[in-house]
Amino acid sequence: MKAWYSPPLSLLTIAGLTPPAIDVEIVHEDFAPIDYTANYDLVGITAMTQTIVRAYQIAAEFRARGVYVVIGGSHATMMPQEAASHADTVVVGEAEELWPRFLQDFQNGEPQQIYRNTAGHYIDLTTSPLPRYDLLSGSKTLLDPHYFYNFVPVQASRGCPHDCEFCLVTGIYGKKPRKKTILQVRNEIAAIKRGVPNRLILFADDNLFTDRRFAKELLVALEELKVRWIGQTDIAIGADEELLQQIYRSGCLFLLIGFESLDPQNLSGMNRNDWKLRQLPNYEAHVRRIQEHGIVVFGSFIFGLDHDNQGVFSRVVDFMNRNQMTGQLTLATPLPGSRMYERLKEEDRFLYPEPFWERCTFLDVTFRPKGMTKEQLEDGFIWAYRQIFNERAFRDRSAYFKEIYKQQA
Ligand code: B12
Ligand code: SF4
């Protein structure tokens, strides 16, 4: 299966927040080596938990050469004191208001160690700048046929009401979806089309359709713009016939949907209001309805939750194969800053001394599971992977979708 390669929208946005008089270069280490000898005045690094250790190494290399380093992103937002011990400045949370303030202070020679928004303040997304998609135009990674970005990210909204125990999104971006204007999104897609032809758009929204009115306006615009896109949402869209028709017409290829578990005990308490538990009885019917509208369901399932035993692997594989689903299989992972992290810490179940950030890959067991051994979890996980990601399963799913597309045509 091809990896999902997308340039970081965080850095394209930071570049958009930087005055045009300042030269900006984006280096993505997966594709290009970092030149530590380059004459940079300032280096900004973004990282998730699984990449933060590498981010700290890069920061150390630059700082040893006297280059000023700023770190931001989801991990630094949750662990600002830790990040501050590896960088000159840490930007906590959304940077739209903080980055210009930092740049001003930096230019005046008095940058602070930590910049953060006041508690409970979220930025108005309609003020978010046009990400610097133009920086991608000459990118080697787009031209190299072996290592190109297969997606270009666009974000129309931030926030998610569901507040899952393992996720950071509601904590960082809030419950209420904040939206850009449709015109902003149109301009962003136009900028991508100018510089980055034939790329799939990846909507980097946490949960695309929670505001139905906005969703429907957005879908009208996407249909007009004639793009092909993928995104993330929740299973509730399966109940909205009109929305599904619009999603298909708008050029959507597939949607990542978090199912997490098929066990009601696992879903119970996952959201404070048991939202996912309440969706469980509809899972199968809604998957079918979404697929019947020509949209591939890319289901996300978590293994190693507390009510999982060795039966979980075949239950999920049967469910996915029976419903012709592809998707993302991951191991339960306590991200620092999440409720899951706090609970497992309290229960003294971590397998490694903190910090164990490089193990937060979602493919490594990081805490003592309840219903099986660590080895059983690892073996079952690999077995499930092989059942879903193989030639035969892929052919079956393709045949199923060809039939659906014929009916749509
Ligand atoms: C789109 C998305 C993806 C996409 C694209 C990722 C990409 N390469 O860009 C896909 C689907 C591929 C993906 C995959 C994964 N993702 Co993801 N993803 C997201 C999502 C929904 C949006 C990210 C985004 O583009 N936001 C738009 C930009 C503009 O916002 P931003 O990144 O927050 O940046 C702002 C600030 O944080 C800050 N900032 C960020 N960096 C920096 C740096 C500097 C210097 C400064 C000053 C400021 C700054 O300024 C920006 C503007 O305000 C987030 C949730 C979220 N809302 O962040 C999860 C999220 C980032 N993903 C997450 C995870 C766990 C993953 C996976 C590991 C999942 C998996 N099971 O495999 C993989 C890892 C893939 C990889 N190696 O990159 C976690 C990360 C948590 C963590 N602490 O590690 C998040 C936070 C969701 C969650 N579960 O909590 N993801
Ligand atoms: S529904 Fe998705 S984005 Fe929303 S809180 Fe749960 S995992 Fe995070």
XYZ file of C-alpha atoms and ligand atoms in Angstrom:
508
model
C 0.000 0.000 0.000
C 1.341 3.402 -0.899
C 2.105 5.691 2.046
C 0.079 8.866 2.466
C 2.538 11.599 1.682
C 1.385 15.113 2.241
C 3.418 18.253 2.803
C 2.916 19.694 6.302
C 0.124 22.249 6.220
C 1.459 23.652 9.500
C 4.669 24.881 7.860
C 2.918 26.065 4.682
C 0.680 28.112 7.002
C 3.597 29.463 9.071
C 5.239 30.465 5.773
C 1.987 32.244 4.839
C 2.138 34.142 8.143
C 5.690 35.291 7.435
C 6.118 38.673 5.735
C 7.103 38.293 2.037
C 10.375 40.160 2.634
C 11.635 37.154 4.619
C 12.884 34.214 2.517
C 11.349 30.906 3.519
C 12.417 27.391 2.651
C 10.576 24.213 3.696
C 12.640 21.056 4.127
C 10.846 17.727 4.552
C 13.369 15.291 5.926
C 11.629 12.230 4.429
C 12.668 13.516 1.016
C 15.656 15.809 1.327
C 18.664 15.925 3.644
C 18.871 18.835 6.079
C 21.737 21.211 5.376
C 22.966 22.170 8.828
C 25.561 24.492 7.307
C 22.985 26.649 5.458
C 22.932 30.252 6.500
C 19.554 30.325 8.298
C 18.640 33.065 10.798
C 15.818 31.008 12.187
C 14.659 27.389 11.997
C 11.080 26.320 12.794
C 10.299 22.634 13.375
C 6.944 20.865 13.510
C 6.553 17.408 15.023
C 4.104 14.866 16.357
C 4.915 12.725 19.385
C 6.421 9.928 17.319
C 8.782 12.338 15.569
C 9.585 14.674 18.468
C 12.805 12.897 19.457
C 14.124 13.440 15.937
C 12.915 17.054 16.095
C 14.961 17.577 19.285
C 18.048 16.110 17.578
C 17.637 18.488 14.643
C 17.126 21.381 17.055
C 20.328 20.444 18.901
C 22.331 20.354 15.652
C 21.189 23.831 14.645
C 21.541 25.306 18.108
C 25.095 23.948 18.348
C 25.800 26.069 15.245
C 24.228 29.131 16.800
C 20.961 29.028 14.825
C 17.792 30.080 16.709
C 15.212 27.236 16.850
C 11.441 27.391 17.339
C 9.328 24.254 17.845
C 5.553 23.984 17.458
C 2.921 21.343 16.723
C 0.749 18.921 18.665
C 3.451 17.403 20.888
C 5.069 20.701 21.840
C 1.596 22.068 22.570
C 0.990 19.293 25.083
C 4.537 19.257 26.514
C 5.714 22.882 26.302
C 8.215 22.688 29.180
C 9.867 19.619 27.714
C 10.023 21.244 24.244
C 11.423 24.424 25.787
C 14.408 22.470 27.060
C 15.279 21.613 23.436
C 14.398 24.825 21.586
C 14.903 28.544 22.026
C 11.178 29.217 21.661
C 8.060 27.047 21.792
C 4.799 28.050 20.136
C 1.916 26.418 21.991
C -1.238 25.749 19.950
C -2.393 27.668 16.908
C 0.221 30.037 15.513
C -1.869 32.499 13.493
C -1.687 35.180 16.173
C 1.494 34.013 17.903
C 3.938 33.720 14.985
C 3.689 37.378 13.890
C 4.141 38.381 17.543
C 7.203 36.132 17.875
C 8.724 37.439 14.618
C 8.335 41.001 15.845
C 10.035 40.142 19.161
C 12.754 38.186 17.364
C 13.505 41.100 15.085
C 13.630 43.389 18.131
C 16.086 40.998 19.773
C 13.752 40.051 22.629
C 12.011 36.768 21.798
C 10.267 34.967 24.650
C 10.701 31.315 25.505
C 7.032 30.334 25.249
C 4.200 31.867 23.226
C 0.678 30.699 23.934
C -2.875 31.880 23.359
C -4.868 32.822 26.427
C -6.784 29.863 27.877
C -9.929 29.021 25.924
C -9.062 31.401 23.074
C -9.190 29.918 19.585
C -8.191 31.866 16.529
C -10.731 33.079 14.005
C -9.983 30.853 11.005
C -11.249 33.451 8.580
C -8.046 35.362 9.432
C -5.783 32.383 8.641
C -3.505 33.249 5.700
C -3.281 31.530 2.345
C -0.789 28.693 2.915
C 2.301 29.138 0.740
C 1.396 26.421 -1.788
C 3.648 28.227 -4.237
C 6.614 26.860 -2.268
C 5.655 23.390 -3.497
C 5.800 24.273 -7.198
C 9.509 23.710 -7.696
C 9.684 21.020 -5.057
C 11.892 18.085 -5.935
C 9.443 15.825 -4.165
C 6.706 16.726 -6.613
C 8.856 16.115 -9.629
C 10.496 12.888 -8.565
C 8.169 10.090 -9.740
C 9.265 7.772 -6.930
C 8.894 10.135 -4.007
C 6.193 12.648 -4.636
C 3.503 13.916 -2.346
C 0.367 12.113 -3.376
C -1.831 14.586 -1.485
C -1.895 18.322 -0.980
C -3.603 19.402 2.267
C -6.345 22.010 2.533
C -8.098 22.803 5.783
C -11.587 24.279 5.839
C -12.319 23.912 9.568
C -10.774 22.980 12.901
C -12.236 21.293 15.963
C -14.337 18.244 16.776
C -17.161 17.844 19.284
C -16.506 14.182 20.136
C -13.489 14.446 22.455
C -12.306 10.811 22.225
C -10.183 9.613 25.115
C -7.120 8.868 22.960
C -7.234 11.993 20.753
C -5.784 15.479 21.225
C -7.989 17.329 18.776
C -10.828 18.546 21.008
C -8.324 19.566 23.698
C -6.186 21.629 21.300
C -8.710 22.900 18.747
C -11.972 22.908 20.692
C -15.382 21.273 20.384
C -17.062 23.759 18.130
C -15.903 23.599 14.521
C -14.386 26.911 13.425
C -14.533 27.524 9.716
C -12.773 29.391 6.970
C -14.951 31.149 4.445
C -15.856 29.243 1.289
C -13.978 31.939 -0.636
C -10.805 31.195 1.337
C -11.090 27.502 0.479
C -11.726 28.346 -3.184
C -8.618 30.549 -3.215
C -6.527 27.820 -1.621
C -7.610 25.261 -4.202
C -7.002 27.737 -6.996
C -3.470 28.303 -5.654
C -2.855 24.542 -5.589
C -4.149 24.160 -9.134
C -1.789 26.907 -10.302
C 1.340 25.369 -8.834
C 0.664 21.706 -8.174
C -1.235 20.043 -11.023
C -3.055 16.707 -10.767
C -2.756 16.273 -7.045
C -5.409 14.853 -4.801
C -6.659 17.254 -2.155
C -6.513 15.963 1.412
C -8.871 17.839 3.681
C -6.939 18.189 6.930
C -10.113 18.965 8.863
C -10.482 16.968 12.051
C -14.082 16.082 11.268
C -15.310 17.542 8.002
C -19.085 17.490 8.188
C -20.036 18.330 11.780
C -21.546 21.618 10.628
C -23.948 20.387 7.964
C -24.837 23.793 6.578
C -21.214 24.706 6.042
C -20.521 21.217 4.670
C -23.174 21.576 2.021
C -21.880 24.975 0.920
C -18.359 23.600 0.770
C -19.471 20.626 -1.318
C -21.185 22.895 -3.843
C -17.909 24.793 -4.227
C -15.878 21.599 -4.596
C -18.227 20.316 -7.288
C -17.728 23.531 -9.231
C -13.966 23.427 -8.761
C -13.769 19.905 -10.191
C -11.256 18.483 -7.765
C -10.712 14.973 -6.467
C -10.385 14.811 -2.731
C -10.316 12.709 0.411
C -11.060 13.665 4.017
C -11.942 12.587 7.539
C -15.369 12.512 9.096
C -17.596 10.447 11.371
C -20.093 7.685 10.676
C -23.163 9.897 11.224
C -23.018 11.027 7.587
C -24.460 7.597 6.702
C -27.869 8.900 7.805
C -27.895 11.927 5.509
C -28.930 10.888 2.009
C -28.710 14.375 0.508
C -25.245 14.945 1.975
C -23.981 11.619 0.615
C -25.168 12.447 -2.889
C -23.454 15.801 -2.664
C -20.226 14.300 -1.324
C -20.052 11.939 -4.293
C -20.794 14.675 -6.827
C -18.134 16.907 -5.264
C -15.290 14.564 -6.273
C -14.746 12.681 -3.020
C -12.860 9.411 -3.448
C -12.794 8.166 0.091
C -13.399 9.163 3.666
C -11.473 8.110 6.728
C -13.970 7.292 9.453
C -13.061 6.383 13.036
C -14.943 3.242 14.125
C -12.321 2.517 16.789
C -13.955 -0.663 18.114
C -16.905 -3.001 17.601
C -17.154 -3.714 21.332
C -19.708 -1.625 23.224
C -17.636 -1.861 26.398
C -14.659 -0.295 24.639
C -16.801 2.465 23.173
C -18.472 3.141 26.493
C -16.692 6.112 28.028
C -14.519 6.731 24.965
C -16.381 10.028 24.501
C -17.687 11.876 27.503
C -21.201 11.670 26.005
C -20.821 8.101 24.623
C -21.334 9.388 21.088
C -19.497 6.512 19.387
C -21.253 3.930 21.545
C -24.559 5.327 20.330
C -23.441 5.006 16.693
C -22.404 1.354 17.016
C -25.798 -0.186 16.081
C -25.687 1.833 12.828
C -22.114 1.027 11.831
C -22.863 -1.628 9.244
C -25.911 0.000 7.639
C -24.175 3.357 7.424
C -21.048 1.880 5.853
C -23.191 0.284 3.197
C -25.139 3.488 2.553
C -21.942 5.522 2.186
C -20.439 2.961 -0.190
C -23.620 2.771 -2.251
C -23.041 6.433 -2.983
C -19.682 5.609 -4.560
C -17.544 6.670 -1.604
C -14.875 4.318 -0.243
C -14.979 3.919 3.538
C -11.474 3.946 4.976
C -12.244 2.661 8.453
C -9.987 3.298 11.406
C -9.834 0.567 14.094
C -7.842 0.410 17.307
C -6.518 -2.805 18.858
C -5.455 -3.263 22.465
C -8.301 -1.389 24.124
C -9.193 -2.650 27.589
C -12.068 -4.926 26.584
C -10.220 -6.518 23.660
C -9.268 -10.164 23.927
C -7.763 -12.415 21.272
C -11.127 -12.625 19.507
C -10.937 -8.956 18.519
C -8.697 -9.511 15.497
C -11.013 -11.875 13.634
C -14.073 -9.803 14.618
C -12.622 -6.664 13.041
C -11.238 -8.494 9.998
C -14.617 -10.201 9.405
C -16.407 -6.886 9.749
C -14.064 -5.143 7.315
C -14.051 -7.951 4.757
C -17.795 -8.526 5.012
C -18.322 -4.829 4.335
C -15.601 -4.520 1.676
C -13.755 -1.963 3.744
C -10.181 -0.875 3.632
C -8.718 1.205 6.384
C -6.227 1.961 9.071
C -5.413 -0.499 11.834
C -3.515 0.859 14.801
C -2.595 -0.076 18.339
C -4.042 1.909 21.221
C -1.438 4.576 21.985
C -1.400 6.957 24.931
C -0.448 10.338 23.488
C 0.869 12.682 26.160
C -1.812 15.253 26.856
C -4.681 12.819 26.243
C -7.078 11.456 28.874
C -5.934 7.960 27.925
C -2.371 8.864 28.851
C -3.391 10.146 32.268
C -5.536 7.084 32.993
C -2.874 4.530 32.017
C -0.240 6.425 33.947
C -2.459 6.384 36.997
C -2.959 2.628 36.529
C 0.837 2.207 36.258
C 0.538 0.308 32.959
C 3.264 1.864 30.803
C 5.758 -0.703 29.542
C 8.607 1.783 29.315
C 9.874 4.591 31.487
C 8.706 8.035 30.397
C 9.417 9.582 28.007
C 8.852 6.808 25.460
C 7.806 9.129 22.635
C 9.652 7.322 19.838
C 7.479 4.282 20.596
C 4.251 6.242 20.029
C 4.112 5.039 16.431
C 0.640 3.446 16.743
C 2.323 0.224 15.608
C 4.128 -0.498 18.903
C 2.617 -1.780 22.139
C 3.353 0.856 24.775
C 1.252 -0.283 27.742
C 0.199 -3.545 29.381
C -3.012 -4.707 27.668
C -5.778 -6.104 29.859
C -7.329 -8.952 27.872
C -4.215 -10.565 26.363
C -0.453 -10.533 26.585
C 1.746 -8.024 24.778
C 2.914 -10.807 22.432
C -0.652 -11.914 21.659
C -1.536 -8.331 20.828
C 1.487 -7.957 18.540
C 0.886 -11.283 16.769
C -2.860 -10.668 16.348
C -2.203 -7.193 15.007
C 0.187 -8.479 12.351
C -2.268 -11.257 11.458
C -5.100 -8.706 11.028
C -2.886 -6.535 8.822
C -2.184 -9.488 6.537
C -5.889 -10.291 6.219
C -6.830 -6.779 5.129
C -3.816 -5.713 3.097
C -3.305 -8.503 0.563
C -3.852 -8.982 -3.168
C -7.008 -11.040 -2.828
C -8.780 -8.680 -0.410
C -7.758 -5.775 -2.618
C -9.180 -7.471 -5.737
C -12.472 -8.280 -3.972
C -12.860 -4.666 -2.838
C -12.017 -3.366 -6.307
C -14.603 -5.642 -7.944
C -17.247 -4.489 -5.452
C -16.520 -0.830 -6.143
C -16.466 -1.290 -9.919
C -20.036 -2.581 -9.616
C -21.055 0.443 -7.546
C -19.430 2.875 -9.958
C -21.254 1.211 -12.869
C -24.544 1.831 -11.081
C -23.569 5.476 -10.422
C -22.628 6.088 -14.062
C -4.420 15.892 8.347
C -3.856 15.001 9.433
C -3.139 13.908 9.016
C -2.872 13.612 7.554
C -1.718 14.428 6.998
C -0.565 14.596 7.952
C 0.496 15.530 7.393
N 1.610 14.977 7.022
O 0.285 16.709 7.314
C -2.652 12.076 7.579
C -3.998 11.431 7.365
C -1.657 11.521 6.585
C -2.230 11.903 9.039
C -1.522 10.835 9.484
C -1.165 10.660 10.804
N -1.585 11.407 11.858
Co -2.577 12.993 11.711
N -3.618 14.523 11.749
C -4.046 15.281 10.791
C -4.869 16.425 11.401
C -6.348 16.078 11.297
C -4.644 17.811 10.813
C -3.167 18.222 10.703
C -3.066 19.486 9.913
O -2.606 19.500 8.788
N -3.538 20.593 10.484
C -3.498 21.899 9.850
C -2.355 22.746 10.399
C -2.446 24.151 9.827
O -2.524 22.800 11.793
P -1.429 22.265 12.802
O -0.673 21.142 12.230
O -2.043 22.087 14.122
O -0.401 23.501 12.897
C -0.773 24.682 13.586
C -0.222 24.726 15.020
O -0.094 23.438 15.622
C 1.084 25.422 14.890
N 2.289 24.694 14.512
C 2.455 23.447 14.088
N 3.740 23.204 13.814
C 4.429 24.321 14.065
C 5.774 24.611 13.925
C 6.213 25.899 14.247
C 7.653 26.209 14.093
C 5.304 26.867 14.713
C 5.756 28.211 15.057
C 3.938 26.556 14.853
C 3.512 25.303 14.512
O 0.810 26.364 13.852
C -0.095 25.829 12.895
C -1.060 26.944 12.498
O -1.872 27.313 13.563
C -4.357 16.397 12.874
C -5.292 16.927 13.875
C -4.999 18.388 14.061
N -6.008 19.179 14.054
O -3.836 18.771 14.195
C -3.991 14.941 13.081
C -2.834 14.632 14.021
C -1.721 15.618 13.780
N -2.420 13.325 13.554
C -2.041 12.553 14.489
C -1.554 11.259 14.282
C -1.311 10.457 15.528
C -1.300 10.760 13.012
C -0.697 9.392 12.682
C 0.468 8.972 13.551
C -1.883 8.443 12.727
C -1.556 6.997 12.518
N -2.269 6.246 13.227
O -0.728 6.584 11.769
C -0.270 9.565 11.220
C 1.202 9.984 11.080
C 1.575 10.360 9.678
C 2.874 11.092 9.559
N 3.987 10.428 9.772
O 2.870 12.264 9.263
C -2.160 13.204 15.838
C -0.796 13.639 16.378
C -0.744 13.529 17.875
C 0.642 13.476 18.378
N 0.915 14.234 19.435
O 1.456 12.755 17.877
C -3.138 14.396 15.545
C -2.940 15.651 16.390
C -4.579 13.862 15.753
C -4.769 13.191 17.085
N -5.069 11.920 17.098
O -4.692 13.755 18.143
N -2.642 12.931 9.819
S -13.996 11.840 16.376
Fe -11.891 11.769 15.532
S -11.130 13.904 15.584
Fe -12.961 13.807 16.877
S -12.150 13.537 18.945
Fe -12.624 11.474 18.129
S -10.720 10.734 17.149
Fe -10.498 12.963 17.525
